[in-house]
């Protein structure tokens, strides 16, 4: 069969598809069979050239099965045996692949809108690195001329359920089987691919599970920027159903969304600290945008917990965990992100059982840890952070703003005290003048202010959005501060 020689980067540039903070992302119309074939073929030949088997999974987006067909064809062309795991959470696929020493490909766009999708890649030892991404992009591959016709005729193979069963077993023996008896827990199902496994696990631990808003239409839930609609839903569901907690995730099940008994969604970066405390982690890698409660709590640990701040995105957190392990091979290393995704960098013993490393984002472990903490401490979830320092974070974003515009705005702010003053004036008190006392450029522009607040702006790595994060010692009006910063930023871009 005739084939065309293709450089992945050239083809992806032509179609406007690229790697984001985690995985390839693009509009569905641009994720053509040829491009998806090229990405997977390049991944196998440049990152996993000795692979004999590959695991492939999908989320519940309407476009995912067709993209999977191109990925399966690419794997077949490389001569690998395929384990098609069907629709399952990304961490379940990654864990299965790691335990069976094979690479994996997950078709998912995570939390981004349904008109977009993507592909995540995993080596046998975990998520690919940024260096691997470069190798994939630089790859030169042979793509069949009639690949679109082949995809149209291709039938997805029978689903192998081994991965999802292994993922359930990972947690079933880790916590007391009765820890949720007498608890009413809502599962905001929407279109999360993790919804069924979460319900199964909650029932295993004795909970009465209340299903909430299951839909077959894809719903883009961003756990880092929860919509006002979903905020209100949580409050309403808690009252209506008298719930002890609400559990949900983003689309591919690697980011958790957890509400306490009041229906208030927990911030992902506070969730990460709770999990690090529960696991008695000695070292934590986390992005620069997470709450400084991480360090404040770390000083109370004995020995003092070591933390490493990274750029935003799971590949950077994973690299940070690897650096910490190189420095301290016996360390109990974890990582987490502001979106709630939690990563286990080393094997842990928890309640007498081994929790194996899973260096990719997971939504299930943090949900179960919070429920276990509530059970063990005999207090509601809302009280688990009662001893935490009063540092609060909020975030939101400007949508549909070109990345180059976001970068220029940030570059202008960095060098201009006048522009900094203009931006910060919208959150200053009546008689207050806010000055920037320090700047962190690890990822975007993170400004520590004279009143102790932190304002952080950065372009999203997954979509044409400008994200804003604010941290403050005062909870009142923190969401309003984020809103004001974004409104003023949008005004400044148009001047």
Coordinates of C-alpha atoms in Angstrom, one line a residue, residues 24-243:
X24 CA -1.7 16.7 22.4
X25 CA -4.7 19.0 22.1
X26 CA -6.6 20.4 19.1
X27 CA -9.9 20.9 17.4
X28 CA -11.6 17.7 16.4
X29 CA -11.7 18.8 12.8
X30 CA -7.9 19.2 12.9
X31 CA -7.2 15.8 14.5
X32 CA -7.3 14.1 11.2
X33 CA -6.7 10.4 10.8
X34 CA -3.4 11.1 9.2
X35 CA -2.2 13.3 12.0
X36 CA -3.4 10.9 14.8
X37 CA -1.8 8.0 12.9
X38 CA 1.5 10.0 12.7
X39 CA 1.5 11.0 16.3
X40 CA 1.1 7.4 17.6
X41 CA 3.5 5.9 15.1
X42 CA 6.1 8.5 16.0
X43 CA 5.5 7.8 19.7
X44 CA 6.1 4.1 19.3
X45 CA 9.2 4.4 17.0
X46 CA 10.9 7.2 18.8
X47 CA 9.9 6.7 22.5
X48 CA 9.0 3.0 22.8
X49 CA 10.8 1.3 19.9
X50 CA 11.0 -2.1 21.6
X51 CA 7.3 -2.2 22.5
X52 CA 5.6 -5.5 21.9
X53 CA 2.1 -4.5 23.3
X54 CA 0.3 -1.2 23.7
X55 CA -2.8 -0.4 25.8
X56 CA -5.3 2.1 24.3
X57 CA -8.3 3.7 26.0
X58 CA -10.8 6.5 25.4
X59 CA -13.0 8.9 27.2
X60 CA -16.7 9.5 26.5
X61 CA -16.3 12.4 24.0
X62 CA -18.3 11.7 20.8
X63 CA -15.1 12.1 18.7
X64 CA -12.9 9.7 20.7
X65 CA -13.8 6.4 19.0
X66 CA -12.9 7.6 15.6
X67 CA -9.6 9.0 16.8
X68 CA -9.0 5.7 18.5
X69 CA -9.3 3.9 15.2
X70 CA -6.5 5.9 13.7
X71 CA -4.4 5.2 16.8
X72 CA -5.1 1.5 16.7
X73 CA -4.1 1.4 13.0
X74 CA -0.9 3.1 13.8
X75 CA -0.1 0.6 16.5
X76 CA -0.9 -2.3 14.2
X77 CA 1.4 -0.9 11.5
X78 CA 4.2 -0.9 14.1
X79 CA 3.6 -4.6 14.7
X80 CA 2.5 -4.3 18.3
X81 CA -0.2 -6.4 20.0
X82 CA -3.1 -4.1 21.1
X83 CA -5.0 -4.2 24.4
X84 CA -8.1 -2.1 23.8
X85 CA -9.3 -1.0 27.2
X86 CA -12.4 0.9 26.0
X87 CA -13.8 3.8 27.9
X88 CA -12.0 4.2 31.3
X89 CA -10.2 6.8 33.4
X90 CA -6.8 7.9 32.2
X91 CA -5.1 6.9 35.5
X92 CA -6.6 3.4 35.2
X93 CA -5.1 3.0 31.8
X94 CA -1.7 4.4 32.9
X95 CA -1.6 2.1 36.0
X96 CA -2.5 -1.0 34.0
X97 CA 0.2 -0.2 31.4
X98 CA 2.9 0.4 34.1
X99 CA 2.0 -2.8 35.9
X100 CA 2.3 -4.7 32.7
X101 CA 5.4 -2.9 31.4
X102 CA 3.8 -1.6 28.2
X103 CA 3.2 1.8 26.7
X104 CA -0.3 3.3 26.5
X105 CA -2.3 5.8 24.5
X106 CA -5.3 7.6 25.9
X107 CA -7.7 9.5 23.6
X108 CA -9.0 12.3 25.7
X109 CA -9.4 16.1 25.7
X110 CA -9.7 16.1 29.5
X111 CA -11.8 19.1 30.5
X112 CA -11.7 21.2 27.4
X113 CA -14.9 21.7 25.3
X114 CA -16.3 18.8 23.2
X115 CA -15.3 20.4 19.9
X116 CA -11.7 19.6 20.9
X117 CA -10.0 16.4 21.8
X118 CA -6.5 15.1 22.3
X119 CA -4.1 12.2 22.9
X120 CA -2.0 11.4 26.0
X121 CA 1.0 9.1 25.8
X122 CA 2.5 6.8 28.5
X123 CA 5.8 5.0 28.5
X124 CA 6.0 1.7 30.4
X125 CA 7.3 3.6 33.4
X126 CA 4.7 6.4 33.2
X127 CA 3.7 9.7 31.6
X128 CA 6.0 10.9 28.8
X129 CA 8.4 13.8 29.4
X130 CA 8.7 17.1 27.6
X131 CA 11.8 15.7 25.9
X132 CA 9.7 12.8 24.7
X133 CA 7.2 15.3 23.3
X134 CA 10.0 16.9 21.3
X135 CA 11.1 13.5 20.0
X136 CA 7.5 12.7 18.9
X137 CA 7.2 16.0 17.1
X138 CA 10.5 15.6 15.4
X139 CA 9.6 12.1 14.2
X140 CA 9.4 11.2 10.5
X141 CA 6.9 8.5 9.8
X142 CA 5.2 6.7 6.9
X143 CA 1.4 7.4 6.8
X144 CA -0.8 5.3 4.4
X145 CA -2.2 7.5 1.6
X146 CA -5.6 6.0 2.2
X147 CA -5.6 6.2 6.0
X148 CA -8.9 8.0 6.1
X149 CA -10.6 5.3 4.2
X150 CA -9.0 2.6 6.4
X151 CA -10.2 4.4 9.5
X152 CA -13.7 4.6 8.1
X153 CA -13.8 0.8 7.6
X154 CA -12.1 -0.1 10.8
X155 CA -14.1 -1.7 13.6
X156 CA -13.0 -1.2 17.2
X157 CA -11.9 -4.5 18.8
X158 CA -13.6 -6.1 21.8
X159 CA -13.0 -4.3 25.0
X160 CA -10.5 -5.9 27.5
X161 CA -11.7 -5.0 31.0
X162 CA -8.5 -6.0 32.8
X163 CA -7.3 -2.4 33.3
X164 CA -10.5 -1.2 35.0
X165 CA -10.6 -4.3 37.3
X166 CA -6.9 -3.8 38.3
X167 CA -7.7 -0.1 39.1
X168 CA -10.5 -1.1 41.4
X169 CA -8.3 -3.6 43.2
X170 CA -5.7 -0.9 43.7
X171 CA -8.0 0.8 46.2
X172 CA -10.4 -1.9 47.5
X173 CA -7.9 -3.2 50.0
X174 CA -6.3 0.1 51.0
X175 CA -9.0 1.4 53.3
X176 CA -11.5 -0.2 55.8
X177 CA -14.3 -1.8 53.9
X178 CA -16.9 -0.3 56.3
X179 CA -15.5 3.2 56.3
X180 CA -18.5 4.7 54.4
X181 CA -21.3 2.8 56.1
X182 CA -24.2 5.1 57.0
X183 CA -22.8 7.8 54.6
X184 CA -24.8 9.3 51.7
X185 CA -22.5 10.3 48.9
X186 CA -23.5 12.0 45.7
X187 CA -21.7 11.3 42.5
X188 CA -22.0 14.1 40.0
X189 CA -21.7 11.8 37.0
X190 CA -22.2 14.2 34.0
X191 CA -20.0 12.6 31.2
X192 CA -17.1 11.6 33.4
X193 CA -15.5 8.3 32.2
X194 CA -14.8 7.6 35.9
X195 CA -18.4 7.8 37.0
X196 CA -19.1 4.1 37.2
X197 CA -15.8 3.0 38.8
X198 CA -16.3 5.7 41.5
X199 CA -19.8 4.5 42.2
X200 CA -18.6 0.9 42.5
X201 CA -15.8 1.8 44.9
X202 CA -18.1 4.0 47.1
X203 CA -20.6 1.1 47.3
X204 CA -17.7 -1.3 48.1
X205 CA -16.9 0.8 51.2
X206 CA -20.5 0.8 52.3
X207 CA -21.8 4.1 51.1
X208 CA -25.3 4.8 49.9
X209 CA -24.6 6.3 46.5
X210 CA -26.8 9.1 45.0
X211 CA -26.5 9.5 41.2
X212 CA -26.6 13.1 40.1
X213 CA -27.0 14.4 36.5
X214 CA -25.8 11.5 34.4
X215 CA -25.8 12.5 30.8
X216 CA -24.7 11.0 27.5
X217 CA -23.9 14.5 26.2
X218 CA -20.3 15.5 26.8
X219 CA -20.0 18.2 29.6
X220 CA -16.6 20.0 29.9
X221 CA -16.0 20.2 33.6
X222 CA -12.9 22.2 34.7
X223 CA -12.0 21.3 38.2
X224 CA -9.7 24.2 38.5
X225 CA -12.3 26.8 37.5
X226 CA -15.6 25.5 38.7
X227 CA -18.5 27.3 37.1
X228 CA -21.0 29.3 39.1
X229 CA -23.7 26.9 37.9
X230 CA -21.8 23.9 39.4
X231 CA -21.1 25.8 42.6
X232 CA -24.8 26.3 43.1
X233 CA -25.5 22.7 42.1
X234 CA -23.3 21.4 44.9
X235 CA -25.0 23.5 47.5
X236 CA -28.5 22.5 46.3
X237 CA -27.7 18.8 46.0
X238 CA -26.3 18.7 49.5
X239 CA -29.4 20.2 51.0
X240 CA -31.8 18.2 48.9
X241 CA -30.3 14.8 49.4
X242 CA -28.7 15.4 52.9
X243 CA -25.3 14.3 51.6

